[in-house]
Amino acid sequence: MDKIITCFLIRHGKTPGNLEKRYIGSRSDESLSEEGVAELEKLSSEYIRLISHIEDEKTYLSGAMKRCRESMEVLFKSEDYQVIPDLTEIDFGDFEGHNYFELSGNEDYQRWIDSNGTIPFPNGESRDAFIKRTYTSISNCIRQYSGSLVIVCHGGNIMALLSEITGKDYFDFMCDPGDGFEVEIKVTEDGINAISYHRISDRLHS
C-alpha cells in the first residue's frame, strides 16, 4: 500500500577526525569530541521540539558506529532506539584517516578529485555502490517500521539517499555535523521518492 511518511535524517556530531578535516569513514569507529557533545547538548531541546510537531508514531534509528549512537543518546536522551548495522559511512579505502594536506600530491587522490569523486576510492567503495547500499538500508527501514522515522547517521548516508530519491546532485546535500534534513517521502511498491525536504538548521531557526 502506498503511504507518505516524514523522515528526519540527522548527521552525527563532530569527532576528532572531523575537526582535523580527515576522511573518517566505515573503517574508523570514532567517538564524539567534547566539542561535538557540547554542540549536540545545546541542540537537544530544539530537536525534540521540532520532532514533536509530527503527531504519528515515531521510530528512532541509529547507524551502528559509535559517533551515531552517541549522537542519538545526547540528542534524544530518553528515547529507545534501534541500531541499523549496515548503515555506515562510505569506505574511503586508502584515504581513510587522512586529510587533504596529507594526500596532496598523491596521484590516486588527484585522480579521484579530477573525477569529481565518481571513481571508487582506492581499495575502498565507489559512490554508486554506496548510494545503492544506503538506499537499500533506509528503504528497508521505511518498509519495516510504521509512522515517522528519526535516523541519526553519517553525512554520506544523507547525501546518498537524498540524491537518489530527488534526482539532484550528491553534493547538494552536504550538511554540517548535527544538521540534516526533514524529508517527506512517498512509499510505493516500486520504491521511495522525496515529495519535499527542508534543511533542519533552517527549521530550527525559523
Coordinates of C-alpha atoms in Angstrom, one line a residue:
M1 CA 0.0 0.0 0.0
D2 CA 1.3 3.5 -0.9
K3 CA 2.0 5.8 2.1
I4 CA 3.6 9.1 2.9
I5 CA 6.0 9.4 5.9
T6 CA 8.2 12.0 7.4
C7 CA 11.8 11.1 7.9
F8 CA 14.4 13.1 9.9
L9 CA 17.9 12.4 8.6
I10 CA 20.4 13.8 11.1
R11 CA 24.2 13.8 10.8
H12 CA 26.1 12.7 13.9
G13 CA 28.1 15.3 15.9
K14 CA 31.7 16.3 15.5
T15 CA 34.5 13.8 16.1
P16 CA 38.2 14.5 16.4
G17 CA 38.7 13.4 12.8
N18 CA 36.0 15.9 11.6
L19 CA 37.8 18.7 13.5
E20 CA 41.0 17.8 11.6
K21 CA 39.1 17.5 8.3
R22 CA 40.1 13.9 7.9
Y23 CA 38.3 11.3 5.8
I24 CA 36.5 9.3 8.5
G25 CA 34.5 6.5 7.0
S26 CA 33.4 3.0 7.7
R27 CA 36.9 1.9 9.0
S28 CA 37.2 4.5 11.8
D29 CA 34.8 4.0 14.8
E30 CA 35.5 7.3 16.4
S31 CA 33.6 8.7 19.4
L32 CA 32.3 12.3 19.5
S33 CA 34.7 15.0 20.5
E34 CA 34.0 17.1 23.6
E35 CA 33.0 20.0 21.3
G36 CA 30.7 17.7 19.4
V37 CA 28.9 16.6 22.6
A38 CA 28.5 20.1 23.8
E39 CA 27.1 21.3 20.5
L40 CA 24.5 18.5 20.4
E41 CA 23.5 19.1 24.0
K42 CA 22.6 22.7 23.0
L43 CA 20.6 21.4 20.1
S44 CA 18.7 18.6 22.0
S45 CA 15.7 20.6 23.2
E46 CA 15.3 22.2 19.7
Y47 CA 15.3 18.8 18.0
I48 CA 12.8 17.4 20.5
R49 CA 10.5 20.4 19.9
L50 CA 10.8 20.1 16.1
I51 CA 10.1 16.4 16.0
S52 CA 7.2 16.8 18.4
H53 CA 5.1 18.5 15.8
I54 CA 4.8 15.2 14.0
E55 CA 1.8 13.6 15.6
D56 CA 2.1 10.0 14.3
E57 CA 4.2 7.2 15.8
K58 CA 8.0 7.8 15.7
T59 CA 10.8 5.2 15.5
Y60 CA 14.3 6.2 16.4
L61 CA 17.1 4.5 14.4
S62 CA 20.9 4.9 14.5
G63 CA 23.8 3.8 12.4
A64 CA 26.0 1.2 14.2
M65 CA 29.1 3.3 14.7
K66 CA 29.8 5.0 18.0
R67 CA 29.5 8.5 16.7
C68 CA 26.0 7.9 15.6
R69 CA 24.9 6.0 18.7
E70 CA 26.4 8.7 21.0
S71 CA 24.7 11.4 19.0
M72 CA 21.4 9.7 19.3
E73 CA 21.8 9.4 23.1
V74 CA 22.8 13.1 23.5
L75 CA 20.0 14.5 21.3
F76 CA 17.2 12.1 22.4
K77 CA 18.2 11.0 25.9
S78 CA 15.0 9.3 26.9
E79 CA 14.1 7.6 23.6
D80 CA 14.7 3.9 22.9
Y81 CA 16.3 3.4 19.5
Q82 CA 17.2 0.6 17.1
V83 CA 20.7 0.1 15.6
I84 CA 20.9 -0.5 11.9
P85 CA 24.1 -2.5 11.4
D86 CA 24.6 -1.8 7.7
L87 CA 24.0 2.0 7.9
T88 CA 27.7 3.0 7.9
E89 CA 29.7 5.8 6.2
I90 CA 31.4 5.1 2.8
D91 CA 34.6 3.2 2.8
F92 CA 37.3 5.7 2.0
G93 CA 39.8 3.0 1.3
D94 CA 43.4 4.2 1.2
F95 CA 42.3 7.7 2.0
E96 CA 40.8 6.7 5.4
G97 CA 42.1 8.8 8.3
H98 CA 44.0 11.2 6.1
N99 CA 43.2 14.8 5.2
Y100 CA 43.7 17.0 2.1
F101 CA 47.1 18.2 3.2
E102 CA 48.4 14.7 3.8
L103 CA 47.0 13.5 0.4
S104 CA 48.2 16.5 -1.6
G105 CA 50.5 15.2 -4.3
N106 CA 49.1 11.7 -4.2
E107 CA 48.4 10.6 -7.7
D108 CA 45.4 8.4 -6.7
Y109 CA 43.9 11.3 -4.8
Q110 CA 44.3 13.7 -7.6
R111 CA 42.7 11.2 -10.0
W112 CA 39.8 10.9 -7.6
I113 CA 39.5 14.7 -7.3
D114 CA 39.5 15.1 -11.1
S115 CA 36.7 12.6 -11.4
N116 CA 34.5 14.8 -9.1
G117 CA 34.5 11.8 -6.7
T118 CA 32.8 9.4 -9.1
I119 CA 35.6 6.8 -9.3
P120 CA 35.9 4.3 -6.5
F121 CA 38.3 5.1 -3.6
P122 CA 41.5 3.0 -4.0
N123 CA 40.8 -0.2 -2.1
G124 CA 37.5 1.3 -1.0
E125 CA 34.0 1.8 -2.1
S126 CA 32.5 3.5 -5.2
R127 CA 29.9 6.3 -4.8
D128 CA 27.4 4.3 -6.9
A129 CA 27.8 1.2 -4.6
F130 CA 27.5 3.4 -1.5
I131 CA 24.3 5.1 -2.8
K132 CA 22.8 1.7 -3.5
R133 CA 23.8 0.3 -0.1
T134 CA 22.4 3.3 1.7
Y135 CA 19.1 3.4 -0.3
T136 CA 18.6 -0.3 0.4
S137 CA 19.2 0.1 4.1
I138 CA 16.9 3.1 4.7
S139 CA 14.2 1.9 2.3
N140 CA 14.1 -1.4 4.2
C141 CA 13.7 0.5 7.5
I142 CA 10.9 2.6 5.9
R143 CA 9.0 -0.5 5.0
Q144 CA 9.7 -2.3 8.3
Y145 CA 8.6 0.4 10.7
S146 CA 5.3 2.3 10.8
G147 CA 4.9 6.0 11.2
S148 CA 7.8 8.6 11.0
L149 CA 11.5 7.9 11.3
V150 CA 14.2 9.7 13.1
I151 CA 17.5 8.5 11.8
V152 CA 21.0 9.5 13.1
C153 CA 23.5 8.5 10.5
H154 CA 26.5 9.8 8.5
G155 CA 26.8 12.8 6.2
G156 CA 27.5 10.5 3.4
N157 CA 24.3 8.5 4.0
I158 CA 22.2 11.7 3.8
M159 CA 23.9 12.7 0.6
A160 CA 23.5 9.3 -0.9
L161 CA 19.8 8.8 0.0
L162 CA 18.6 12.3 -1.0
S163 CA 20.5 12.4 -4.3
E164 CA 18.9 9.1 -5.2
I165 CA 15.3 10.0 -4.2
T166 CA 15.3 13.5 -5.5
G167 CA 17.4 13.1 -8.7
K168 CA 19.6 16.1 -7.6
D169 CA 23.4 16.2 -7.2
Y170 CA 25.1 14.2 -4.5
F171 CA 26.9 17.3 -3.2
D172 CA 23.7 19.3 -2.9
F173 CA 23.0 17.6 0.4
M174 CA 26.2 18.1 2.3
C175 CA 25.5 19.2 5.8
D176 CA 27.4 20.1 9.0
P177 CA 27.7 17.7 11.9
G178 CA 24.5 17.9 14.0
D179 CA 22.4 19.2 11.0
G180 CA 20.4 17.2 8.4
F181 CA 17.1 17.2 6.6
E182 CA 13.4 16.7 7.3
V183 CA 12.1 14.8 4.3
E184 CA 8.5 13.9 3.3
I185 CA 8.7 10.6 1.4
K186 CA 6.2 8.8 -0.7
V187 CA 6.5 5.0 -0.4
T188 CA 5.2 2.8 -3.2
E189 CA 5.7 -0.8 -4.3
D190 CA 8.3 0.4 -6.8
G191 CA 10.4 2.4 -4.3
I192 CA 10.6 5.6 -2.3
N193 CA 10.7 9.2 -3.6
A194 CA 11.0 12.6 -1.9
I195 CA 8.0 14.8 -2.0
S196 CA 9.7 17.7 -0.2
Y197 CA 12.7 18.3 2.0
H198 CA 13.9 21.1 4.3
R199 CA 17.3 21.6 5.9
I200 CA 16.9 21.1 9.7
S201 CA 19.0 24.1 10.7
D202 CA 16.6 26.3 8.7
R203 CA 13.7 24.7 10.6
L204 CA 15.3 25.1 14.0
H205 CA 15.9 28.8 13.4
S206 CA 12.6 29.7 11.8

